[in-house]
Coordinates of C-alpha atoms in Angstrom, one line a residue:
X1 CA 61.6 118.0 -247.0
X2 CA 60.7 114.7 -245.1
X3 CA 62.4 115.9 -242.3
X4 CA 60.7 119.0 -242.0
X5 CA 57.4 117.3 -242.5
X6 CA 57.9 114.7 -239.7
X7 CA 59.3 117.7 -237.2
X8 CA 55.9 119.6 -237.7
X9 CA 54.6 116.2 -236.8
X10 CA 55.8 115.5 -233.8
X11 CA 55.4 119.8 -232.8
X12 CA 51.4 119.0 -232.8
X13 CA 51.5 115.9 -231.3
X14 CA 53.7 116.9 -228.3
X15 CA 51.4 120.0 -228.0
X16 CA 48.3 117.9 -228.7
X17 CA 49.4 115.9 -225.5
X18 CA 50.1 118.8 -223.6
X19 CA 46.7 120.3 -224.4
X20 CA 45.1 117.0 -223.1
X21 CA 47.2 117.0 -220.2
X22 CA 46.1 120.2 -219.2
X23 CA 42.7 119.0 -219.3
X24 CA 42.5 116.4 -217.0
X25 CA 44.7 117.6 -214.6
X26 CA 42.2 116.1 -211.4
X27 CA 42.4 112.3 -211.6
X28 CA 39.4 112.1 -209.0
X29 CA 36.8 114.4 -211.3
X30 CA 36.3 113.7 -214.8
X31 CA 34.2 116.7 -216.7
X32 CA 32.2 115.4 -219.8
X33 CA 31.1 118.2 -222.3
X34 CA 27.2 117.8 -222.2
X35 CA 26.9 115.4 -219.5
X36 CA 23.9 115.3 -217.4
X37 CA 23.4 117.8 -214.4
X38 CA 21.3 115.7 -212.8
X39 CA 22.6 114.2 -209.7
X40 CA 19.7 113.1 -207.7
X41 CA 18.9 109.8 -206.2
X42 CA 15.6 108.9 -206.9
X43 CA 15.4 105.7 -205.0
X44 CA 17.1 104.1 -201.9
X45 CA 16.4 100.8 -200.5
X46 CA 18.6 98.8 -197.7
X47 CA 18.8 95.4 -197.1
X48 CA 20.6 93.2 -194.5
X49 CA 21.9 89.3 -193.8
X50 CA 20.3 88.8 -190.3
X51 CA 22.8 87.7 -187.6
X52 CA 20.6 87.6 -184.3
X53 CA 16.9 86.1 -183.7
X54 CA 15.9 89.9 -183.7
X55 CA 17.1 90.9 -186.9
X56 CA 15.8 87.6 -188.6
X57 CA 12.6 89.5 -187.7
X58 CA 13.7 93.3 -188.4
X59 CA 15.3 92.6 -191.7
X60 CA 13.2 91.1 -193.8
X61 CA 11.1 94.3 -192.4
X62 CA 13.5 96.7 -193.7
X63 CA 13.9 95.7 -196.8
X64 CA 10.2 96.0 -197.8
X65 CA 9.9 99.6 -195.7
X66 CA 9.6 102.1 -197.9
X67 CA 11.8 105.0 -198.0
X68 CA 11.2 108.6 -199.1
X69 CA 13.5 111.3 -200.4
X70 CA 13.0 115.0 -200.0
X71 CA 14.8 116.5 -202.5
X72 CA 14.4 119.9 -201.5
X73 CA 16.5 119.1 -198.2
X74 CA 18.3 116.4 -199.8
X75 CA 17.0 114.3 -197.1
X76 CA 16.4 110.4 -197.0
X77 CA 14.2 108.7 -194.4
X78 CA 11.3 106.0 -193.6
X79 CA 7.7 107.3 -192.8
X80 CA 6.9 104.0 -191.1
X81 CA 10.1 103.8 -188.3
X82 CA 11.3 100.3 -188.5
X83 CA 11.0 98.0 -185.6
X84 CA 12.2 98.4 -181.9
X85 CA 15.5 97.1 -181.5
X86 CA 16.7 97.2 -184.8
X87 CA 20.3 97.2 -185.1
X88 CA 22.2 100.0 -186.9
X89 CA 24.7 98.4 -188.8
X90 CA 26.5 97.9 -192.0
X91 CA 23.3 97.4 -194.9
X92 CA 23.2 96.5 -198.5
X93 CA 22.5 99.9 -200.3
X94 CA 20.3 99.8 -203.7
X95 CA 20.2 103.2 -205.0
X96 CA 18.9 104.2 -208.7
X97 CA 19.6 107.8 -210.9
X98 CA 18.6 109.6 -213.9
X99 CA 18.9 107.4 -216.9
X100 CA 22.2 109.3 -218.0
X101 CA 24.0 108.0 -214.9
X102 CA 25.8 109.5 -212.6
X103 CA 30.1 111.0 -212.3
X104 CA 30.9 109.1 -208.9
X105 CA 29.5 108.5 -205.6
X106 CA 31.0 109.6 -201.9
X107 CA 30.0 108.7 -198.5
X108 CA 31.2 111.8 -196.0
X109 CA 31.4 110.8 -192.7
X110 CA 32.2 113.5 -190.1
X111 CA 35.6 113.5 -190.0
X112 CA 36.1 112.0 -193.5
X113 CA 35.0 111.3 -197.1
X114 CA 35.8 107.8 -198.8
X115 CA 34.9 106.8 -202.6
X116 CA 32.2 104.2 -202.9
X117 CA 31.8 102.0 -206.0
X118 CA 28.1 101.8 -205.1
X119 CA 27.7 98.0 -204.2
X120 CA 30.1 97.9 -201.0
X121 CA 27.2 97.3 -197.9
X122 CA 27.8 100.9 -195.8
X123 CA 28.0 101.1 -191.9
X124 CA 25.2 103.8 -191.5
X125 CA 25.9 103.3 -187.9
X126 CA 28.7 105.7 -188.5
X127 CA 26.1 108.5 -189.6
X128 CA 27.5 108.9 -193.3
X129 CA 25.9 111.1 -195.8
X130 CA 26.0 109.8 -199.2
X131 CA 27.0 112.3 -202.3
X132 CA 26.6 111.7 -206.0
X133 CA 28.0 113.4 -208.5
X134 CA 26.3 114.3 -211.9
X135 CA 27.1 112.7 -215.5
X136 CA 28.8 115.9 -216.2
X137 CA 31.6 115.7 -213.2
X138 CA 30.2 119.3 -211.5
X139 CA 27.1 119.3 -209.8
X140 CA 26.3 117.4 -207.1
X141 CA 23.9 116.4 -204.2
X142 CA 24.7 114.9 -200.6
X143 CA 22.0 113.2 -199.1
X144 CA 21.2 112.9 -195.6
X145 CA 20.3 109.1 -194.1
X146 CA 17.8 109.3 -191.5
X147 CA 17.1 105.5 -190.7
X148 CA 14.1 106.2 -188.3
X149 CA 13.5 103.1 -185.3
X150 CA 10.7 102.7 -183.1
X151 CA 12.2 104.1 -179.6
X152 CA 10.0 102.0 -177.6
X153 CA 8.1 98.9 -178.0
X154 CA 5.3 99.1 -179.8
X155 CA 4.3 96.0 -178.9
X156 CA 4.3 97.3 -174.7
X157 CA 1.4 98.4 -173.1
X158 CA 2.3 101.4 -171.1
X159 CA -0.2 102.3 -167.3
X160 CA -0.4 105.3 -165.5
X161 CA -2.8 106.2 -162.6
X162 CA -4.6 108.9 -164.1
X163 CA -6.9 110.0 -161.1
X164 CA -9.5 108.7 -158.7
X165 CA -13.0 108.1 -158.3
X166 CA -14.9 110.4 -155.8
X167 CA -14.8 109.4 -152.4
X168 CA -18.4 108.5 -151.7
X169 CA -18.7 106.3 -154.9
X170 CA -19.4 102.8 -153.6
X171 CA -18.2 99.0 -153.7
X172 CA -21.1 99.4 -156.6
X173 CA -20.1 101.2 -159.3
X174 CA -20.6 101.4 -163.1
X175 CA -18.6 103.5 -165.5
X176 CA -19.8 103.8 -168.9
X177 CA -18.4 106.5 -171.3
X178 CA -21.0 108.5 -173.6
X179 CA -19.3 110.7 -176.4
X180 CA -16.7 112.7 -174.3
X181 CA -18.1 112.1 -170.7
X182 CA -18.2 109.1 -168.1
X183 CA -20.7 108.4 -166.3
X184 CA -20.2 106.5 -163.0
X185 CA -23.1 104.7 -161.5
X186 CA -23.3 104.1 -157.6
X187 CA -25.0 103.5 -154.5
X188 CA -23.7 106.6 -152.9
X189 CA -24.1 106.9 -148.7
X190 CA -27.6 104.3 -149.3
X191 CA -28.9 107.1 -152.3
X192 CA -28.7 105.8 -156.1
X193 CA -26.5 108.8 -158.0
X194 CA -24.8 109.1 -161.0
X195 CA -21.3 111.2 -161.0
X196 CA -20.8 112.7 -164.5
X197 CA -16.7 114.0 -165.8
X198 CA -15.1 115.1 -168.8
X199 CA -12.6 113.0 -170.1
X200 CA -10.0 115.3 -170.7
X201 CA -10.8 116.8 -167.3
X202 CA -11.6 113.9 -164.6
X203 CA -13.5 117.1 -163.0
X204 CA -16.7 115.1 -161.0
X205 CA -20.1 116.1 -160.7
X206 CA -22.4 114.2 -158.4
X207 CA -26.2 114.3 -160.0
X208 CA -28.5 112.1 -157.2
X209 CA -31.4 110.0 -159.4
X210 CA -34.3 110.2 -158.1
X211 CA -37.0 108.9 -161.0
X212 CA -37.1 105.2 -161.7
X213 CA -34.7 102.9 -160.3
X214 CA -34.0 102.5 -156.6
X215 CA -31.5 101.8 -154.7
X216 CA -32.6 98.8 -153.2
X217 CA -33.4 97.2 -156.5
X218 CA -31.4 98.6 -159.3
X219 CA -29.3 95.9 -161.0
X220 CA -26.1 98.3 -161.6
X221 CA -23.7 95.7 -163.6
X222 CA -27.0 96.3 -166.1
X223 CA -26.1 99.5 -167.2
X224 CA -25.9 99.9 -171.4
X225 CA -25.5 102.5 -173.9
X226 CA -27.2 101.9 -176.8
X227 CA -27.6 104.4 -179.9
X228 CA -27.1 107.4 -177.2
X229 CA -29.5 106.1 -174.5
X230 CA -28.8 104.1 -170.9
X231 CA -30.9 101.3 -170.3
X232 CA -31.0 99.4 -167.0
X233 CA -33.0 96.7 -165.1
X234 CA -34.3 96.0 -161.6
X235 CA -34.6 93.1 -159.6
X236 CA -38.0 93.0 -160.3
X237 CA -37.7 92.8 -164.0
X238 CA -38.8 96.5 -164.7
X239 CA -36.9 98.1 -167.1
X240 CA -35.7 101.6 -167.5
X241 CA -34.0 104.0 -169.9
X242 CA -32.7 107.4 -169.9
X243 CA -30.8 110.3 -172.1
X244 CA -28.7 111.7 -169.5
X245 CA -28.0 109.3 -167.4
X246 CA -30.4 111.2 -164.3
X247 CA -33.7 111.2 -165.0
X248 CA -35.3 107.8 -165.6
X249 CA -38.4 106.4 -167.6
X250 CA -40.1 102.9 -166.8
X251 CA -40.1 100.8 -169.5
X252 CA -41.1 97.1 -170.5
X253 CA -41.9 95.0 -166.9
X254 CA -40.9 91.6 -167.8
X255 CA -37.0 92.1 -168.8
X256 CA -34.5 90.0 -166.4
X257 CA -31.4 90.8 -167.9
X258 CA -29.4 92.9 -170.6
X259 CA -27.2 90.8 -172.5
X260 CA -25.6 93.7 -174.9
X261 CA -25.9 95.4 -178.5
X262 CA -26.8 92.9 -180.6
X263 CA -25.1 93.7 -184.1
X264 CA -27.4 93.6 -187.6
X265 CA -26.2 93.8 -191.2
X266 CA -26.8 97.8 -190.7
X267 CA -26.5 99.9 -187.8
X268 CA -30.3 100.9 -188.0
X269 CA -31.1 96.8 -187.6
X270 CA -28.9 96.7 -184.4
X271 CA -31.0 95.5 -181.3
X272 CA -30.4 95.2 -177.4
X273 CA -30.5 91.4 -176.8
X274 CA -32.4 90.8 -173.4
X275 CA -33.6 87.2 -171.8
X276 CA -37.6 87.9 -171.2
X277 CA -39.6 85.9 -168.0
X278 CA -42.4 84.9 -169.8
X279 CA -44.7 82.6 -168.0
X280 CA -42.2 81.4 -165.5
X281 CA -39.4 80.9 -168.4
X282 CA -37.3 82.7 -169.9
X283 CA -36.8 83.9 -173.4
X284 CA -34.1 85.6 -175.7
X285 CA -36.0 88.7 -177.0
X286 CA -34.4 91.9 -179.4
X287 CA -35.8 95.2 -178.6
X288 CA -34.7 98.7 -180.3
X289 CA -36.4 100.6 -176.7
X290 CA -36.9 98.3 -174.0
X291 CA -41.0 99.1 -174.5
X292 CA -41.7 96.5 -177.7
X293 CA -39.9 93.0 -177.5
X294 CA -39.7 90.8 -179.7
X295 CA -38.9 87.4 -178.5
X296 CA -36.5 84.9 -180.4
X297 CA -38.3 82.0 -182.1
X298 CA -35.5 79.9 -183.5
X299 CA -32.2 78.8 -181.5
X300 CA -29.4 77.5 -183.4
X301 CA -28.5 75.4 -180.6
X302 CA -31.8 74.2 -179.8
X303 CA -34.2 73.5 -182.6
X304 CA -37.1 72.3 -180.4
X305 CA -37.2 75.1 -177.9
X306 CA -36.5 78.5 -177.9
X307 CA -36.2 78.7 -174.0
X308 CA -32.7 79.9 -172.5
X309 CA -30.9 77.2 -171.1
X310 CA -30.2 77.3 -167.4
X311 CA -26.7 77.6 -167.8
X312 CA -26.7 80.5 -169.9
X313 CA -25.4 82.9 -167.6
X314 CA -28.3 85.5 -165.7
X315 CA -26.1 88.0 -163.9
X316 CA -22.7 88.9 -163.5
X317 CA -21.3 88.3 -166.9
X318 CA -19.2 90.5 -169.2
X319 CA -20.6 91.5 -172.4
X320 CA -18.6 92.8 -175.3
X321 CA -19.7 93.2 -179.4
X322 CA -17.9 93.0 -182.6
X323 CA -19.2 94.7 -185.2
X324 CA -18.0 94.2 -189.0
X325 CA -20.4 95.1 -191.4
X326 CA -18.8 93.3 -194.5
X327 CA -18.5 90.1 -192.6
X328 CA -21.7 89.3 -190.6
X329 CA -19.9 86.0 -189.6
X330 CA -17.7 88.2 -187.5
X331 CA -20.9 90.6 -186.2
X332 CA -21.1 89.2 -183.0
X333 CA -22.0 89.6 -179.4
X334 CA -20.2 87.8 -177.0
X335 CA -20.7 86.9 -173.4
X336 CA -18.6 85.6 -170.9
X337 CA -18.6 84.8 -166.8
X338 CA -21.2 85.2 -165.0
X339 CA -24.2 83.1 -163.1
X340 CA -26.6 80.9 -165.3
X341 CA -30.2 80.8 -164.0
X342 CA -28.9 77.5 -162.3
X343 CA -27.0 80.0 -159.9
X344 CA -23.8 78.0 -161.0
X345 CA -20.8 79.9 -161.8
X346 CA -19.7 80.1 -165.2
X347 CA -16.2 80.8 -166.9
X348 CA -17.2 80.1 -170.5
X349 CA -17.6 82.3 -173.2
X350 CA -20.7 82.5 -175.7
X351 CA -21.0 84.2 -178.7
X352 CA -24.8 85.4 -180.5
X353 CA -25.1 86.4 -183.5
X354 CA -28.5 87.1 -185.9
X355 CA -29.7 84.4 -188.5
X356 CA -32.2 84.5 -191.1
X357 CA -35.7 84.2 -190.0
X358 CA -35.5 85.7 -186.8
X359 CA -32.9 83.0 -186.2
X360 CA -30.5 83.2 -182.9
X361 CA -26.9 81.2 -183.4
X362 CA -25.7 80.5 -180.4
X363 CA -22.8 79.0 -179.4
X364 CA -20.3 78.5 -176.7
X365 CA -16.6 77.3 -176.2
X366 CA -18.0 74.5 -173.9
X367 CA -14.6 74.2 -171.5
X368 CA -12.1 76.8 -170.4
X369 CA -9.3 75.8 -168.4
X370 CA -6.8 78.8 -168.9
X371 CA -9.1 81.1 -166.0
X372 CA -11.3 79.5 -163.5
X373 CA -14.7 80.8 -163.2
X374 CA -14.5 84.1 -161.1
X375 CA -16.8 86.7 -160.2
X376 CA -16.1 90.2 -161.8
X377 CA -14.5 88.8 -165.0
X378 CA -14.1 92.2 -167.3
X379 CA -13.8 91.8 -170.7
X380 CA -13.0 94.2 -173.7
X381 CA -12.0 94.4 -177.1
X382 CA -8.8 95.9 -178.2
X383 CA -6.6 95.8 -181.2
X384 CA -8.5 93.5 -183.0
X385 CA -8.7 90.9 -179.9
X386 CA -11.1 89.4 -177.2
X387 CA -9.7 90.6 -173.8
X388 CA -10.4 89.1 -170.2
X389 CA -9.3 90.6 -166.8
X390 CA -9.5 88.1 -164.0
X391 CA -7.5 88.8 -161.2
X392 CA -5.3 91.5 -162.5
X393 CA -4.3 88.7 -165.2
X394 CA -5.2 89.7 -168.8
X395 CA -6.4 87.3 -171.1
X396 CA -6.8 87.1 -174.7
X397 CA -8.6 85.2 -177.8
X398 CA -8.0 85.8 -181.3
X399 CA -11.6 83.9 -182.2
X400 CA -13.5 85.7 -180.0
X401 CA -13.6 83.6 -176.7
X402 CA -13.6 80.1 -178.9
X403 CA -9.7 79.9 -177.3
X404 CA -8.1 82.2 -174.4
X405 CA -4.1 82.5 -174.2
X406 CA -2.3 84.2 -171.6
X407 CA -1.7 87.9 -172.7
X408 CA 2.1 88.7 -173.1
X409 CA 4.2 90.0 -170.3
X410 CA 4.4 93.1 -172.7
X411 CA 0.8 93.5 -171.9
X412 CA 0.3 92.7 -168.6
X413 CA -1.2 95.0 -165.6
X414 CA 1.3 97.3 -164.0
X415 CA 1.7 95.6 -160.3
X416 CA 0.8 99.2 -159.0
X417 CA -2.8 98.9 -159.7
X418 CA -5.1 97.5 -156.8
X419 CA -5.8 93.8 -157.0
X420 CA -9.6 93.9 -157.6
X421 CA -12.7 92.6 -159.7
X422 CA -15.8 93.4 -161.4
X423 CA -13.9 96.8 -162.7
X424 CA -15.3 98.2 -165.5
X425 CA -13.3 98.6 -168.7
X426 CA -13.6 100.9 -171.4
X427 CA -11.8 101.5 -174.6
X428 CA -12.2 104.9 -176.0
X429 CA -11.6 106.7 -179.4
X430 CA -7.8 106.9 -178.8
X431 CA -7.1 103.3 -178.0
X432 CA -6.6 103.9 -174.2
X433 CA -8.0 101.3 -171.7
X434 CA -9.3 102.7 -169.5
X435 CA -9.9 101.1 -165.9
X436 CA -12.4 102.4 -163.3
X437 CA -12.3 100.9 -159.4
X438 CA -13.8 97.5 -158.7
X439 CA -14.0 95.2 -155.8
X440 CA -11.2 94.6 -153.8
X441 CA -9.9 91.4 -153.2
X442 CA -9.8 91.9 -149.7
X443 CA -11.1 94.3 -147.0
X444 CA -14.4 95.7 -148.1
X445 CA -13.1 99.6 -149.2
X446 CA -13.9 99.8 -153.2
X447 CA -11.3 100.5 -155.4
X448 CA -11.5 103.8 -156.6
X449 CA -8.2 104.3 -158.6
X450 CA -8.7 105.0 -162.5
X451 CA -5.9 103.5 -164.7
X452 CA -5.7 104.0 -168.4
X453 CA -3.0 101.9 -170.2
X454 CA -2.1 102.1 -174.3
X455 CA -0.1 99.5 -176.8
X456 CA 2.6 102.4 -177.6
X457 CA 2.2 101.0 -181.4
X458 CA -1.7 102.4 -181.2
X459 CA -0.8 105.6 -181.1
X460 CA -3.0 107.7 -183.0

């Protein structure tokens, strides 16, 4: 009776084993009753032990870019591409799944699939794909990588000669963009004109002025825009303005110079800053017109006189203004090159800004031995810096004019354009500089070439 007891034992075992047997016949997929279908990856971050100088700049880069994952195309890539030059190679994957887990993880390369225990680094210069499996063994998911890199460097300014300034535009010329137009400014064949194009089309229309300025007298380099109006000077300290850039209307008869836009706390409290000849001397004054002017009282650099100093510069300088509303220690208008009423050359840069009490600070870097002091010295602002071109040399402060470093090579003039001065510069909307012409620096035929140049990483 024992007997038969124990041999019905050992029947149900032996089929029991069997049964399991049958089961879990595939030793690579295991199926759990009421495991989790749920095999996406719901984050994916890399992460890399820099070899090179390059990627002990890249890498610490990567690993705080962000990546997103389209699960709809099972697709994994970075929105922000990571920096030029960086070096596919093997990474530290972190991934994270649904909170049940996941069956097993696969990395299919083209022409093969190998198991991954999920902590090996992966060589994604290989192209794999990476597929999870679900809790439950069944369903799965393969991702696509798509490790995005900068192509070119963002850090490069690219130049292309984009077209060319009419033929009869003179060595005297002033370009000044006004919403989606420039407007060049010249002595053209002894007659004062103004050639007008579209800025997607380079299409020039000449337009002779013939109300207020002359030829003979017109100060050119004086040209401004402010709040949608052009305001220029004569040598005889009459000043004009005008909406179109054509027709011209006298204004105040005692200005001898436009220094700039003058930046307030608000837009509707900017001012042109202009020196004034007021009984032989000369004066800083604001004005929102050019008709009223209202003369500076207090200088922060001079607290017994509010006369200019002679060696603040008269003519020939390069005006550019900073604007930032939320720090009015940083709203500034600065001013460098030029001649000072002492007729000396200047290379030094000043900067103005508005005080309380119809307080001027003024201020200047007092020496500047990176660029000597040229005629024609073009400045700009781009990219959050203080720009100087002297010579077909770019220059560049990061304290608005206070210090000048040599712009990288990166950023540097193509050789192809003319070597010239007194160009005029303008950045537009799109962060392209744009250069118009200038003075050759020998022979007497003007430049008329129009270069526009772009950091690649400005891009809009």
């Amino acid at each position: 009776m024992k007997l038969k007891k124990f041999s019905y034992l050992l029947l149900f075992v032996t089929f029991s084993l069997i049964a399991l047997s049958s089961c879990n016949d595939n030793n690579t997929t295991t199926t759990t009753e009421g495991g989790s279908a749920d095999a996406q990856i719901y984050s994916f971050k890399l992460s890399a032990i820099a070899i090179s100088s390059i990627d002990s700049v890249n890498y610490p880069i990567m690993a705080k870019t962000k990546f997103s994952i389209d699960q709809s195309r099972n697709l994994i890539y970075n929105i922000d591409s990571l920096p030029y030059k960086t070096k596919i190679k093997k990474f530290a994957t972190t991934l994270t799944y649904s909170s049940y887990g996941i069956g097993k993880l696969q990395l299919v390369y083209p022409d093969s699939i190998a198991e991954w225990n999920g902590t090996d680094s992966i060589n994604y210069a290989l192209n794999p794909k990476i597929k999870v499996y679900a809790a439950n063994g069944l369903d799965s998911r393969e991702y696509t990588i798509d490790i995005r890199i900068h192509k070119i460097d963002p850090d490069t300014i690219i130049w292309h000669k984009v077209a060319t300034l009419p033929d009869a535009v003179g060595i005297q010329q002033k370009t000044v963009l006004k919403d989606n137009d420039f407007y060049t400014f010249t002595i053209a064949d002894g007659n004062l004109a103004v050639y007008k194009a579209s800025k997607g089309a380079l299409a020039w229309s000449k337009n002779p002025i013939t109300t207020g300025p002359s030829a003979a007298n017109i100060v050119i380099e004086s040209i401004t825009l402010f709040n949608n109006t052009f305001y220029v000077v004569d040598k005889n300290n009459q000043s004009y303005s005008s909406n179109d850039g054509i027709n011209w209307t006298a204004k105040n008869n005692e200005v001898k110079a436009i220094y700039g836009v003058l930046p307030g706390a608000s837009a509707a409290k900017d001012s042109l800053l202009v020196a004034t000849e007021q009984g032989g001397k000369y004066y800083f004054a604001k004005t929102a017109d050019m008709q009223t002017l209202v003369v500076v009282k207090n200088l922060s650099s001079n607290p017994f006189s509010n006369e200019i100093s002679q060696s603040f510069p008269a003519s020939g300088f390069s005006p550019v203004t900073f604007v930032n509303r939320t720090n009015l220690s940083s709203n500034i208008l600065t001013i460098t090159g030029g001649k000072g009423f002492d007729n000396q050359q200047s290379n030094l840069t000043w900067s103005l800004r508005v005080g309380d009490d119809n307080l001027l600070e003024l201020g200047s870097n007092q020496v500047n031995l990176l660029f000597g002091a040229n005629d024609g010295i073009s400045c700009f602002s781009y990219d959050t810096y203080l720009f100087a071109l002297t010579g077909n040399i770019l220059y560049k402060s990061d304290s608005m004019g206070v210090k000048w470093i040599l712009a990288p090579s990166k950023e540097s003039l193509s050789t192809s354009i003319p070597k010239a001065s007194g160009q005029s510069v303008i950045v537009d909307s799109e962060n392209y500089i744009w250069i118009f012409g200038g003075i050759p620096k020998t022979g007497s035929t003007p430049v008329k070439e129009i270069w526009r140049g772009r950091l690649n990483r400005l891009n809009p």
